[in-house]
Amino acid sequence: MTALEIENLSVRYGARSAVSDVSLRLDHGRTVGLVGESGSGKSSVANAVVGLAPVSAGDIRVNGVSAVGRRSRARQARLRIQLIFQDPYSALDPRMPVGASVAEGTLATGRRWSREARRRRVRELLEQVHVDPDRAGALPGAFSGGQRQRITIARALAGEPEVLIADEVTSALDVSVQSTVLNLLRELQRTLGLSILFISHDLAVVRYISDEVSVMRHGGIVESGPTEALLAAPSDPYTEELLGAVPVLGRRMTFEETATP
Ligand SMILES: Nc1ncnc2c1ncn2[C@@H]1O[C@H](COP(=O)(O)OP(=O)(O)OP(=O)(O)O)[C@@H](O)[C@H]1O
Ligand SMILES: [Mg+2]
């Protein structure tokens, strides 16, 4: 079964149409990249999936179960998805120790946790994202941007998601730090079998991490396909335009290559 299926999705904010007729499919354990210029509707798609943007038409299914609407089945389905955002500074409460933020993430599992089990789980999650678990009591201000982004990933993982949506998670980070976050996501995908919808306006980053890519423009998808095939022979002029900024074609580049100006 497909982990996440978006079918003919439209998102409207009042009279304004932000997304129209978008379909997308994410198989278990895979990464699909969603790329497009600013304002093309990428975040609207992500937010609609987790119930933060209004779905005006279409369906969203998680493991075959519709995640649209207010019914408890749909709400349960949405809990299987975790969204991580761009800004690691505002994502964590500055007055809350990072361990407590990660612990909050376990609520999405819907299970009861004893104090001790939760404490152990928080340590395990911090280790998983390569943050020293002995620092669980420190405030976010004591960590770098890259570390904070990894802590927000730990908090998302605490909900034991089936699908992780990463919306511009590396955009606010230095290039040198971007690769540590990207490599962490690849590692988690491998070890946990996560399915990832990876959103970015940066084609180099999307290319590095995605098995498949969908290109968005003006609220719609202009083309999609396996990453290397699509980028080697884009059929849409807009994809070609996006590719103009990326130096090497025809194979999956190392991140260092993609980061070279
Ligand atoms: N809450 C909102 N209310 C009204 N309009 C919105 C809202 N959120 C987004 N929009 C509009 O919807 C369109 C798509 O925005 P969206 O944020 O989905 O694009 P994006 O591809 O994520 O852009 P970016 O790369 O800048 O993050 C834009 O025209 C935007 O102004
Ligand atoms: Mg966005």
Tab-separated table of N, CA and C and ligand atoms in Angstrom, residues 13 16 18 36-45 167-168 201, ligand 1:
chain	number	residue	atom	x	y	z
A	13	TYR	N	-7.629	29.608	-0.356
A	13	TYR	CA	-7.730	30.483	0.815
A	13	TYR	C	-8.762	31.540	0.446
A	16	ARG	N	-8.851	32.902	-3.180
A	16	ARG	CA	-7.570	32.668	-3.821
A	16	ARG	C	-7.255	31.177	-3.936
A	18	ALA	N	-4.632	28.368	-4.338
A	18	ALA	CA	-3.187	28.199	-4.144
A	18	ALA	C	-2.691	26.902	-4.776
A	36	GLY	N	9.837	23.759	-6.592
A	36	GLY	CA	9.143	24.808	-7.344
A	36	GLY	C	9.475	26.156	-6.752
A	37	GLU	N	9.208	27.188	-7.529
A	37	GLU	CA	9.576	28.535	-7.077
A	37	GLU	C	8.693	28.966	-5.909
A	38	SER	N	9.093	30.061	-5.289
A	38	SER	CA	8.346	30.606	-4.162
A	38	SER	C	6.917	30.947	-4.590
A	39	GLY	N	5.956	30.524	-3.786
A	39	GLY	CA	4.561	30.823	-4.092
A	39	GLY	C	3.894	29.800	-5.007
A	40	SER	N	4.630	28.731	-5.381
A	40	SER	CA	4.046	27.749	-6.301
A	40	SER	C	3.046	26.830	-5.614
A	41	GLY	N	3.013	26.849	-4.270
A	41	GLY	CA	1.990	26.068	-3.571
A	41	GLY	C	2.516	24.871	-2.797
A	42	LYS	N	3.837	24.751	-2.684
A	42	LYS	CA	4.440	23.581	-2.023
A	42	LYS	C	3.994	23.454	-0.561
A	43	SER	N	4.120	24.549	0.188
A	43	SER	CA	3.735	24.480	1.605
A	43	SER	C	2.238	24.273	1.762
A	44	SER	N	1.464	24.811	0.832
A	44	SER	CA	0.014	24.608	0.909
A	44	SER	C	-0.327	23.126	0.795
A	45	VAL	N	0.395	22.416	-0.074
A	45	VAL	CA	0.190	20.970	-0.186
A	45	VAL	C	0.545	20.305	1.149
A	167	ASP	N	9.557	20.513	5.112
A	167	ASP	CA	9.273	21.693	4.284
A	167	ASP	C	10.405	22.709	4.415
A	168	GLU	N	11.276	22.737	3.426
A	168	GLU	CA	12.419	23.678	3.409
A	168	GLU	C	13.253	23.560	4.688
A	201	HIS	N	12.823	24.692	-2.617
A	201	HIS	CA	12.909	25.431	-3.878
A	201	HIS	C	14.268	25.151	-4.524
B	1	LIG	N1	-2.732	31.227	4.899
B	1	LIG	C1	-2.796	31.767	3.676
B	1	LIG	N2	-3.769	32.646	3.353
B	1	LIG	C2	-3.857	33.184	2.123
B	1	LIG	N3	-3.007	32.905	1.109
B	1	LIG	C3	-2.015	32.048	1.361
B	1	LIG	C4	-1.845	31.428	2.646
B	1	LIG	N4	-0.770	30.615	2.583
B	1	LIG	C5	-0.279	30.717	1.337
B	1	LIG	N5	-1.028	31.569	0.580
B	1	LIG	C6	-0.820	31.891	-0.844
B	1	LIG	O1	-0.881	30.675	-1.572
B	1	LIG	C7	0.110	30.635	-2.596
B	1	LIG	C8	1.017	29.447	-2.395
B	1	LIG	O2	1.778	29.650	-1.210
B	1	LIG	P1	2.700	28.522	-0.571
B	1	LIG	O3	3.176	29.050	0.722
B	1	LIG	O4	1.972	27.240	-0.589
B	1	LIG	O5	3.902	28.458	-1.634
B	1	LIG	P2	5.360	27.814	-1.507
B	1	LIG	O6	5.600	27.105	-2.780
B	1	LIG	O7	5.461	27.047	-0.253
B	1	LIG	O8	6.307	29.097	-1.427
B	1	LIG	P3	7.712	29.300	-0.664
B	1	LIG	O9	8.758	28.626	-1.541
B	1	LIG	O10	7.894	30.775	-0.635
B	1	LIG	O11	7.610	28.682	0.678
B	1	LIG	C9	0.810	31.971	-2.542
B	1	LIG	O12	0.223	32.806	-3.469
B	1	LIG	C10	0.554	32.453	-1.123
B	1	LIG	O13	0.564	33.860	-1.053
